[in-house]
Short mmCIF file of C-alpha atoms and ligand atoms in Angstrom, two decimals:
data_model
loop_
_atom_site.label_atom_id
_atom_site.label_comp_id
_atom_site.label_asym_id
_atom_site.label_seq_id
_atom_site.Cartn_x
_atom_site.Cartn_y
_atom_site.Cartn_z
CA UNK A 510 1.08 -51.97 88.70
CA UNK A 511 3.15 -52.71 91.78
CA UNK A 512 1.75 -56.26 91.78
CA UNK A 513 3.69 -57.29 88.66
CA UNK A 514 6.97 -59.10 89.11
CA UNK A 515 8.72 -56.26 87.27
CA UNK A 516 10.95 -54.50 89.77
CA UNK A 517 11.43 -50.99 88.34
CA UNK A 518 8.04 -49.33 88.21
CA UNK A 519 7.49 -45.59 88.54
CA UNK A 520 3.98 -44.18 88.92
CA UNK A 521 2.79 -40.55 88.75
CA UNK A 522 3.79 -38.88 92.02
CA UNK A 523 6.88 -41.07 92.51
CA UNK A 524 10.19 -39.24 92.73
CA UNK A 525 11.80 -39.20 89.27
CA UNK A 526 8.59 -40.04 87.40
CA UNK A 527 8.56 -36.81 85.33
CA UNK A 528 12.16 -37.27 84.25
CA UNK A 529 11.64 -40.97 83.45
CA UNK A 530 8.58 -40.18 81.33
CA UNK A 531 10.41 -37.53 79.26
CA UNK A 532 11.62 -38.62 75.81
CA UNK A 533 14.85 -37.60 74.06
CA UNK A 534 12.72 -35.22 72.03
CA UNK A 535 12.03 -33.47 75.31
CA UNK A 536 9.56 -30.93 73.93
CA UNK A 537 7.02 -33.74 73.51
CA UNK A 538 4.67 -34.28 76.46
CA UNK A 539 4.03 -37.88 77.46
CA UNK A 540 1.03 -38.31 79.80
CA UNK A 541 1.70 -41.99 80.55
CA UNK A 542 0.31 -43.93 83.52
CA UNK A 543 3.59 -45.67 84.44
CA UNK A 544 7.22 -45.97 83.40
CA UNK A 545 8.65 -49.46 83.64
CA UNK A 546 12.30 -50.40 83.21
CA UNK A 547 12.54 -54.09 82.32
CA UNK A 548 15.66 -55.96 83.38
CA UNK A 549 15.29 -58.88 80.98
CA UNK A 550 12.99 -60.67 78.54
CA UNK A 551 11.22 -62.48 81.39
CA UNK A 552 10.21 -59.15 82.92
CA UNK A 553 9.02 -57.94 79.52
CA UNK A 554 6.84 -61.05 79.24
CA UNK A 555 5.43 -60.51 82.76
CA UNK A 556 4.59 -56.92 81.95
CA UNK A 557 2.91 -57.81 78.64
CA UNK A 558 0.75 -60.47 80.36
CA UNK A 559 -0.14 -58.01 83.11
CA UNK A 560 -1.16 -55.34 80.58
CA UNK A 561 -3.15 -57.85 78.52
CA UNK A 562 -5.08 -59.01 81.60
CA UNK A 563 -5.72 -55.44 82.77
CA UNK A 564 -6.75 -54.15 79.35
CA UNK A 565 -3.79 -51.73 79.27
CA UNK A 566 -1.45 -50.72 76.47
CA UNK A 567 2.37 -50.71 76.41
CA UNK A 568 4.61 -48.46 74.30
CA UNK A 569 8.26 -49.46 74.10
CA UNK A 570 10.48 -46.40 74.16
CA UNK A 571 14.19 -47.01 74.63
CA UNK A 572 15.19 -43.38 74.15
CA UNK A 573 12.36 -41.35 72.64
CA UNK A 574 14.33 -40.25 69.55
CA UNK A 575 11.21 -41.19 67.62
CA UNK A 576 8.63 -39.97 70.15
CA UNK A 577 5.36 -39.02 68.45
CA UNK A 578 3.41 -37.93 71.55
CA UNK A 579 0.85 -40.70 70.98
CA UNK A 580 1.24 -42.28 74.44
CA UNK A 581 -1.62 -40.90 76.53
CA UNK A 582 -2.68 -43.49 79.12
CA UNK A 583 -0.07 -46.11 78.19
CA UNK A 584 2.62 -47.88 80.19
CA UNK A 585 5.98 -46.68 78.89
CA UNK A 586 8.47 -49.54 78.68
CA UNK A 587 12.13 -48.52 78.90
CA UNK A 588 14.75 -51.09 77.87
CA UNK A 589 17.99 -49.35 78.90
CA UNK A 590 18.96 -52.10 81.36
CA UNK A 591 18.91 -54.66 78.54
CA UNK A 592 22.01 -53.43 76.78
CA UNK A 593 24.24 -56.46 76.28
CA UNK A 594 26.22 -56.50 73.01
CA UNK A 595 28.08 -59.62 71.86
CA UNK A 596 30.11 -59.65 68.65
CA UNK A 597 31.02 -62.93 66.96
CA UNK A 598 33.98 -61.94 64.75
CA UNK A 599 34.16 -65.32 63.01
CA UNK A 600 30.55 -65.20 61.85
CA UNK A 601 30.64 -61.39 61.50
CA UNK A 602 27.47 -61.07 63.52
CA UNK A 603 26.36 -59.32 66.67
CA UNK A 604 23.64 -60.18 69.15
CA UNK A 605 22.34 -57.08 70.86
CA UNK A 606 19.66 -56.65 73.47
CA UNK A 607 16.65 -54.37 73.14
CA UNK A 608 18.17 -51.33 74.84
CA UNK A 609 21.59 -51.43 73.14
CA UNK A 610 22.46 -48.22 71.33
CA UNK A 611 24.47 -47.90 68.14
CA UNK A 612 27.50 -46.33 69.86
CA UNK A 613 28.07 -49.53 71.89
CA UNK A 614 27.58 -51.80 68.90
CA UNK A 615 29.92 -49.77 66.68
CA UNK A 616 32.60 -49.66 69.36
CA UNK A 617 32.46 -53.44 69.92
CA UNK A 618 32.38 -54.17 66.19
CA UNK A 619 35.30 -51.80 65.46
CA UNK A 620 37.54 -53.85 67.78
CA UNK A 621 37.27 -56.63 65.19
CA UNK A 622 37.53 -54.49 62.03
CA UNK A 623 33.77 -54.62 61.58
CA UNK A 624 30.99 -52.06 61.60
CA UNK A 625 27.21 -51.93 61.54
CA UNK A 626 24.60 -50.10 59.49
CA UNK A 627 23.90 -47.19 61.84
CA UNK A 628 22.34 -43.84 60.96
CA UNK A 629 23.36 -40.34 61.92
CA UNK A 630 22.68 -40.71 65.64
CA UNK A 631 24.79 -43.03 67.73
CA UNK A 632 22.38 -42.83 70.66
CA UNK A 633 19.41 -44.29 68.80
CA UNK A 634 18.62 -47.85 69.86
CA UNK A 635 19.40 -50.62 67.38
CA UNK A 636 15.94 -52.14 68.00
CA UNK A 637 14.03 -48.92 67.27
CA UNK A 638 16.17 -48.23 64.20
CA UNK A 639 15.75 -51.73 62.77
CA UNK A 640 12.01 -51.90 63.48
CA UNK A 641 11.58 -48.82 61.29
CA UNK A 642 13.85 -50.17 58.53
CA UNK A 643 16.73 -47.77 59.21
CA UNK A 644 18.47 -45.58 56.61
CA UNK A 645 22.16 -46.02 57.33
CA UNK A 646 25.38 -44.60 55.96
CA UNK A 647 25.73 -47.80 53.99
CA UNK A 648 22.17 -48.00 52.66
CA UNK A 649 23.17 -47.02 49.12
CA UNK A 650 25.36 -50.08 49.00
CA UNK A 651 23.56 -52.43 51.35
CA UNK A 652 19.90 -51.37 51.42
CA UNK A 653 17.76 -50.99 54.53
CA UNK A 654 19.65 -51.52 57.76
CA UNK A 655 16.98 -54.04 58.73
CA UNK A 656 18.06 -56.25 55.81
CA UNK A 657 21.03 -57.12 58.02
CA UNK A 658 18.78 -58.59 60.72
CA UNK A 659 19.11 -62.39 60.83
CA UNK A 660 16.90 -63.16 63.78
CA UNK A 661 14.73 -61.41 66.35
CA UNK A 662 14.01 -62.47 69.90
CA UNK A 663 10.54 -61.20 70.71
CA UNK A 664 7.77 -61.25 73.28
CA UNK A 665 4.44 -61.32 71.49
CA UNK A 666 1.30 -59.46 72.57
CA UNK A 667 0.20 -62.72 74.22
CA UNK A 668 3.28 -62.61 76.47
CA UNK A 669 4.98 -65.55 74.77
CA UNK A 670 8.68 -65.38 73.90
CA UNK A 671 9.90 -66.58 70.49
CA UNK A 672 12.93 -66.47 68.22
CA UNK A 673 11.74 -65.21 64.87
CA UNK A 674 13.52 -65.65 61.53
CA UNK A 675 12.50 -65.58 57.88
CA UNK A 676 12.08 -69.34 58.22
CA UNK A 677 10.16 -69.64 61.51
CA UNK A 678 7.65 -66.78 61.15
CA UNK A 679 8.02 -64.95 57.82
CA UNK A 680 5.05 -62.59 58.34
CA UNK A 681 6.21 -61.26 61.73
CA UNK A 682 9.83 -61.12 60.57
CA UNK A 683 8.81 -59.07 57.51
CA UNK A 684 6.66 -56.70 59.59
CA UNK A 685 9.32 -56.06 62.25
CA UNK A 686 11.91 -55.29 59.57
CA UNK A 687 10.60 -51.87 58.59
CA UNK A 688 6.94 -51.82 59.66
CA UNK A 689 7.63 -50.36 63.11
CA UNK A 690 7.29 -51.80 66.60
CA UNK A 691 3.54 -52.45 66.55
CA UNK A 692 3.62 -56.24 66.40
CA UNK A 693 5.76 -57.56 69.28
CA UNK A 694 8.35 -56.38 71.78
CA UNK A 695 11.84 -57.07 70.44
CA UNK A 696 14.09 -58.25 73.27
CA UNK A 697 17.16 -59.17 71.20
CA UNK A 698 18.47 -58.85 67.65
CA UNK A 699 21.03 -60.87 65.75
CA UNK A 700 22.50 -58.88 62.88
CA UNK A 701 25.15 -59.19 60.22
CA UNK A 702 28.10 -56.83 60.57
CA UNK A 703 30.03 -55.34 57.67
CA UNK A 704 33.73 -55.92 57.15
CA UNK A 705 35.50 -52.60 56.53
CA UNK A 706 38.79 -53.25 54.78
CA UNK A 707 38.60 -49.78 53.22
CA UNK A 708 36.39 -47.12 54.70
CA UNK A 709 37.03 -43.50 54.09
CA UNK A 710 35.04 -40.51 55.16
CA UNK A 711 34.60 -37.41 57.22
CA UNK A 712 32.97 -34.05 57.12
CA UNK A 713 33.86 -31.07 54.92
CA UNK A 714 32.77 -27.64 56.09
CA UNK A 715 32.08 -24.28 54.40
CA UNK A 716 30.44 -21.07 55.61
CA UNK A 717 26.66 -21.21 55.13
CA UNK A 718 26.84 -18.54 52.40
CA UNK A 719 28.33 -21.22 50.09
CA UNK A 720 25.26 -23.49 50.36
CA UNK A 721 24.18 -22.93 46.73
CA UNK A 722 27.57 -23.97 45.31
CA UNK A 723 27.84 -26.95 47.66
CA UNK A 724 24.39 -28.16 46.65
CA UNK A 725 25.30 -27.95 42.97
CA UNK A 726 28.47 -29.97 43.53
CA UNK A 727 26.42 -32.45 45.57
CA UNK A 728 23.99 -32.84 42.64
CA UNK A 729 26.80 -33.29 40.15
CA UNK A 730 28.50 -36.01 42.19
CA UNK A 731 25.33 -37.86 43.16
CA UNK A 732 24.08 -37.95 39.55
CA UNK A 733 26.65 -40.67 38.78
CA UNK A 734 28.05 -41.74 42.18
CA UNK A 735 28.73 -45.45 42.69
CA UNK A 736 26.77 -47.03 45.52
CA UNK A 737 29.92 -47.21 47.64
CA UNK A 738 29.72 -43.43 48.08
CA UNK A 739 27.17 -41.70 50.33
CA UNK A 740 26.90 -37.94 50.67
CA UNK A 741 24.79 -36.10 53.23
CA UNK A 742 24.56 -32.29 53.29
CA UNK A 743 23.69 -30.53 56.53
CA UNK A 744 23.19 -26.82 56.72
CA UNK A 745 23.05 -24.96 60.02
CA UNK A 746 22.83 -21.21 60.64
CA UNK A 747 26.57 -20.74 60.20
CA UNK A 748 27.93 -23.66 58.17
CA UNK A 749 27.15 -26.07 55.41
CA UNK A 750 28.73 -29.52 55.80
CA UNK A 751 29.02 -32.55 53.55
CA UNK A 752 29.41 -35.86 55.33
CA UNK A 753 31.20 -38.39 53.18
CA UNK A 754 31.08 -42.15 53.62
CA UNK A 755 33.05 -44.15 51.06
CA UNK A 756 33.37 -47.90 51.21
CA UNK A 757 36.59 -47.98 49.27
CA UNK A 758 40.04 -46.55 48.81
CA UNK A 759 41.01 -42.95 49.57
CA UNK A 760 42.26 -42.30 46.02
CA UNK A 761 38.99 -43.41 44.46
CA UNK A 762 37.08 -41.18 46.85
CA UNK A 763 39.28 -38.24 45.95
CA UNK A 764 38.44 -38.58 42.24
CA UNK A 765 34.73 -38.87 42.97
CA UNK A 766 34.77 -35.86 45.26
CA UNK A 767 36.64 -33.55 42.86
CA UNK A 768 33.67 -31.13 42.36
CA UNK A 769 33.58 -30.57 46.14
CA UNK A 770 37.34 -30.30 46.44
CA UNK A 771 37.28 -27.51 43.87
CA UNK A 772 35.18 -25.55 46.36
CA UNK A 773 37.89 -25.72 49.00
CA UNK A 774 36.36 -26.37 52.39
CA UNK A 775 38.03 -27.82 55.41
CA UNK A 776 37.95 -31.42 56.55
CA UNK A 777 36.59 -31.54 60.08
CA UNK A 778 35.87 -34.30 62.56
CA UNK A 779 37.13 -37.84 62.76
CA UNK A 780 37.00 -40.31 59.97
CA UNK A 781 33.98 -42.59 59.85
CA UNK A 782 32.96 -44.58 61.82
CA UNK A 783 34.29 -42.78 64.88
CA UNK A 784 32.43 -39.70 63.65
CA UNK A 785 29.13 -41.44 64.18
CA UNK A 786 28.80 -40.15 67.72
CA UNK A 787 26.45 -37.34 68.57
CA UNK A 788 26.19 -35.55 71.86
CA UNK A 789 23.41 -37.82 73.06
CA UNK A 790 21.79 -35.03 75.01
CA UNK A 791 18.08 -34.47 74.91
CA UNK A 792 16.81 -31.79 72.62
CA UNK A 793 14.01 -29.30 72.91
CA UNK A 794 14.31 -28.23 69.31
CA UNK A 795 11.17 -27.80 67.27
CA UNK A 796 10.00 -30.84 65.36
CA UNK A 797 11.56 -31.70 62.03
CA UNK A 798 9.79 -32.67 58.86
CA UNK A 799 11.02 -35.04 56.18
CA UNK A 800 10.14 -35.44 52.52
CA UNK A 801 11.40 -37.71 49.77
CA UNK A 802 12.42 -35.75 46.68
CA UNK A 803 11.94 -37.05 43.16
CA UNK A 804 14.86 -35.04 41.79
CA UNK A 805 17.03 -31.96 42.13
CA UNK A 806 16.47 -29.49 39.28
CA UNK A 807 17.74 -25.90 39.37
CA UNK A 808 14.52 -24.63 40.89
CA UNK A 809 14.72 -27.18 43.76
CA UNK A 810 18.36 -26.33 44.43
CA UNK A 811 17.57 -22.59 44.53
CA UNK A 812 14.70 -23.21 46.95
CA UNK A 813 16.87 -25.33 49.22
CA UNK A 814 19.78 -22.88 49.11
CA UNK A 815 17.55 -20.00 50.22
CA UNK A 816 15.48 -22.00 52.76
CA UNK A 817 16.01 -21.19 56.43
CA UNK A 818 18.14 -23.75 58.33
CA UNK A 819 18.16 -26.45 59.54
CA UNK A 820 18.40 -28.41 56.32
CA UNK A 821 19.61 -31.98 55.79
CA UNK A 822 19.77 -33.62 52.37
CA UNK A 823 20.77 -37.23 51.73
CA UNK A 824 21.49 -39.13 48.57
CA UNK A 825 19.54 -42.42 48.61
CA UNK A 826 19.05 -44.61 45.49
CA UNK A 827 21.50 -47.48 44.86
CA UNK A 828 20.46 -50.63 46.72
CA UNK A 829 17.43 -48.86 48.24
CA UNK A 830 15.90 -48.40 44.79
CA UNK A 831 16.31 -52.13 44.19
CA UNK A 832 15.28 -53.35 47.65
CA UNK A 833 13.17 -56.51 47.55
CA UNK A 834 9.70 -55.78 49.07
CA UNK A 835 9.55 -59.41 50.22
CA UNK A 836 12.48 -58.88 52.62
CA UNK A 837 10.99 -56.18 54.82
CA UNK A 838 8.09 -53.76 55.06
CA UNK A 839 10.24 -50.79 53.93
CA UNK A 840 10.10 -52.22 50.41
CA UNK A 841 11.59 -50.37 47.46
CA UNK A 842 12.54 -46.73 47.98
CA UNK A 843 12.57 -45.22 44.51
CA UNK A 844 13.07 -41.56 45.43
CA UNK A 845 16.73 -40.55 45.08
CA UNK A 846 16.90 -37.91 47.83
CA UNK A 847 15.71 -37.42 51.40
CA UNK A 848 15.16 -33.91 52.70
CA UNK A 849 14.82 -33.11 56.41
CA UNK A 850 13.96 -29.54 57.42
CA UNK A 851 12.43 -27.61 60.28
CA UNK A 852 8.65 -27.84 60.70
CA UNK A 853 7.91 -25.97 57.46
CA UNK A 854 8.91 -27.41 54.08
CA UNK A 855 10.06 -24.63 51.69
CA UNK A 856 7.12 -23.39 49.63
CA UNK A 857 7.35 -24.40 45.97
CA UNK A 858 8.81 -27.87 46.60
CA UNK A 859 5.36 -29.48 46.26
CA UNK A 860 5.73 -30.90 42.72
CA UNK A 861 9.12 -32.39 43.62
CA UNK A 862 8.14 -34.38 46.73
CA UNK A 863 6.60 -37.82 46.41
CA UNK A 864 4.47 -37.64 49.56
CA UNK A 865 6.01 -40.80 51.00
CA UNK A 866 8.32 -40.61 54.04
CA UNK A 867 10.61 -43.29 55.47
CA UNK A 868 9.03 -44.70 58.65
CA UNK A 869 11.96 -43.61 60.85
CA UNK A 870 11.54 -40.04 59.60
CA UNK A 871 7.84 -39.67 60.41
CA UNK A 872 7.17 -36.60 62.54
CA UNK A 873 4.53 -35.97 65.22
CA UNK A 874 1.14 -35.53 63.54
CA UNK A 875 2.01 -37.88 60.66
CA UNK A 876 1.03 -41.54 60.45
CA UNK A 877 2.19 -44.90 59.13
CA UNK A 878 0.01 -44.23 56.07
CA UNK A 879 2.64 -41.67 55.00
CA UNK A 880 5.34 -44.33 55.06
CA UNK A 881 3.80 -47.27 53.23
CA UNK A 882 2.01 -47.82 49.93
CA UNK A 883 -1.60 -49.04 50.45
CA UNK A 884 -0.92 -52.78 49.85
CA UNK A 885 1.93 -52.75 52.39
CA UNK A 886 -0.22 -50.92 54.94
CA UNK A 887 -3.06 -53.40 54.44
CA UNK A 888 -0.70 -56.31 55.03
CA UNK A 889 0.78 -54.66 58.14
CA UNK A 890 -2.71 -54.01 59.52
CA UNK A 891 -3.69 -57.62 58.97
CA UNK A 892 -0.57 -58.77 60.83
CA UNK A 893 -1.40 -56.36 63.67
CA UNK A 894 -4.96 -57.68 63.85
CA UNK A 895 -3.84 -61.30 64.08
CA UNK A 896 -0.82 -60.76 66.40
CA UNK A 897 -2.25 -58.10 68.70
CA UNK A 898 -6.05 -58.09 68.40
CA UNK A 899 -6.51 -56.42 71.80
CA UNK A 900 -3.97 -53.64 71.09
CA UNK A 901 -1.68 -54.44 74.00
CA UNK A 902 1.23 -52.83 72.13
CA UNK A 903 1.41 -49.44 70.48
CA UNK A 904 4.21 -48.20 68.22
CA UNK A 905 5.07 -44.50 68.00
CA UNK A 906 3.28 -44.53 64.64
CA UNK A 907 0.70 -47.34 64.85
CA UNK A 908 -0.32 -48.99 61.59
CA UNK A 909 -4.00 -48.44 62.38
CA UNK A 910 -3.93 -44.63 62.39
C1 FAD B 673 19.21 -37.01 65.79
C2 FAD B 673 18.49 -38.13 65.07
C3 FAD B 673 19.12 -38.74 64.00
C4 FAD B 673 18.49 -39.78 63.31
N1 FAD B 673 19.12 -40.36 62.24
C5 FAD B 673 18.49 -41.35 61.56
C6 FAD B 673 19.11 -41.97 60.42
O1 FAD B 673 20.21 -41.62 60.02
N2 FAD B 673 18.43 -42.96 59.81
C7 FAD B 673 17.20 -43.39 60.23
O2 FAD B 673 16.64 -44.31 59.64
N3 FAD B 673 16.61 -42.83 61.30
C8 FAD B 673 17.21 -41.82 61.95
N4 FAD B 673 16.60 -41.24 63.02
C9 FAD B 673 15.28 -41.74 63.43
C10 FAD B 673 15.42 -42.89 64.43
O3 FAD B 673 16.11 -43.96 63.85
C11 FAD B 673 14.02 -43.36 64.82
O4 FAD B 673 13.36 -42.32 65.50
C12 FAD B 673 14.08 -44.61 65.68
O5 FAD B 673 12.79 -45.17 65.75
C13 FAD B 673 14.60 -44.29 67.06
O6 FAD B 673 14.67 -45.43 67.83
P1 FAD B 673 14.82 -45.32 69.41
O7 FAD B 673 14.54 -46.67 69.93
O8 FAD B 673 16.11 -44.72 69.76
O9 FAD B 673 13.67 -44.29 69.74
P2 FAD B 673 12.30 -44.46 70.54
O10 FAD B 673 11.56 -43.21 70.27
O11 FAD B 673 12.59 -44.80 71.93
O12 FAD B 673 11.55 -45.68 69.84
C14 FAD B 673 10.95 -45.50 68.58
C15 FAD B 673 10.00 -46.65 68.29
O13 FAD B 673 10.75 -47.81 68.00
C16 FAD B 673 9.98 -48.96 68.38
N5 FAD B 673 10.81 -49.77 69.26
C17 FAD B 673 11.91 -49.39 69.95
N6 FAD B 673 12.38 -50.43 70.66
C18 FAD B 673 11.56 -51.47 70.42
C19 FAD B 673 11.53 -52.81 70.86
N7 FAD B 673 12.44 -53.29 71.70
N8 FAD B 673 10.54 -53.60 70.41
C20 FAD B 673 9.60 -53.13 69.55
N9 FAD B 673 9.59 -51.88 69.11
C21 FAD B 673 10.56 -51.05 69.53
C22 FAD B 673 8.75 -48.48 69.12
O14 FAD B 673 7.63 -48.55 68.26
C23 FAD B 673 9.09 -47.05 69.45
O15 FAD B 673 7.94 -46.23 69.50
C24 FAD B 673 17.20 -40.20 63.71
C25 FAD B 673 16.56 -39.59 64.79
C26 FAD B 673 17.19 -38.55 65.45
C27 FAD B 673 16.47 -37.90 66.60
#
């Protein structure tokens, strides 16, 4: 490994190797054979050619927020040094490198009155988020975050660099917008930013004992909410919080949120998008599990209200239910709600879950087959077979498992 031109290589036994091999989800063990920090796309290409010649496999892992544990014997590629972010306010676009995280992109965009389709964690990499499709705070209005990707700079499994768009390489572009990182290493992304003339939001908090009432108000609002409004409920041991994102005027939001306002509650935290930051520290918490819910009847609400925390419930629908499957591998997401819990899903929910999970919410032990309908999976596998026949690259959830 030391004979590649890549400068930052750590091997087992080197000082700092254990720390470098540990993912954000720090409870997950990663028995990798090397950790490589690439400085630029040329180093990525050198590493890919080296691995291809040596019959080795590379897993790209900017942060390990999505670590699955499926990395035994691979070279772990870190991209943190490639973190340039350039915003073009006139075109309302950004070009970001592979290691750039959402917090940097949002901060740069905000200086020009723009924002980007990030999710709940500001320390997730834009590349990892987009490769998996990405469910953002604006997905009800704007669909998958990856729909905002205009172009991808990639290094293929053959070590060749390319700029990929819907016009130059529609198959690869489709696969890398929602099908995961199994098909090429993304070194740069050009994405559309959103203008935010009116953006209103924040977090409303109640004691956890009020979870049942909050969930009922959540159901009432989301039954008819316009796609400009997104509500996420998060219950911890002590509190239940509703995070509000409204692409519109404060007065309109107030009318829409009346059922929640009637429950009192206190507004906490900064308005969106400044509130998009999380602590960014590694976690040792037990793995989560996600399910897509087909609806919220009284029985489901009672089960959720009495389930042990943590619990996170998102309203989806809107543009996601109308997403064009030709645009990206995430396709149409018909289920109106996403539930994220601890490792055990509350008993009794079975008839109300669809069985599908968004790719970015797959948990260790699950596979890409949980995320995609059979025709999509078949197409992704065919693309993998033609683009990476020797399996030089491995996503956290490979399409062939
Ligand atoms: C606290 C938390 C909150 C989250 N909130 C949301 C949310 O709101 N919405 C949502 O959709 N998801 C969410 N996620 C899931 C998260 O978006 C995914 O786990 C995502 O894949 C993380 O990307 P990463 O690069 O930071 O993580 P990593 O684990 O480092 O990478 C995940 C995978 O992305 C691929 N990848 C990363 N970089 C590249 C690259 N340069 N080229 C090719 N492939 C690449 C690889 O296959 C890699 O295995 C959340 C996760 C956590 C832990």
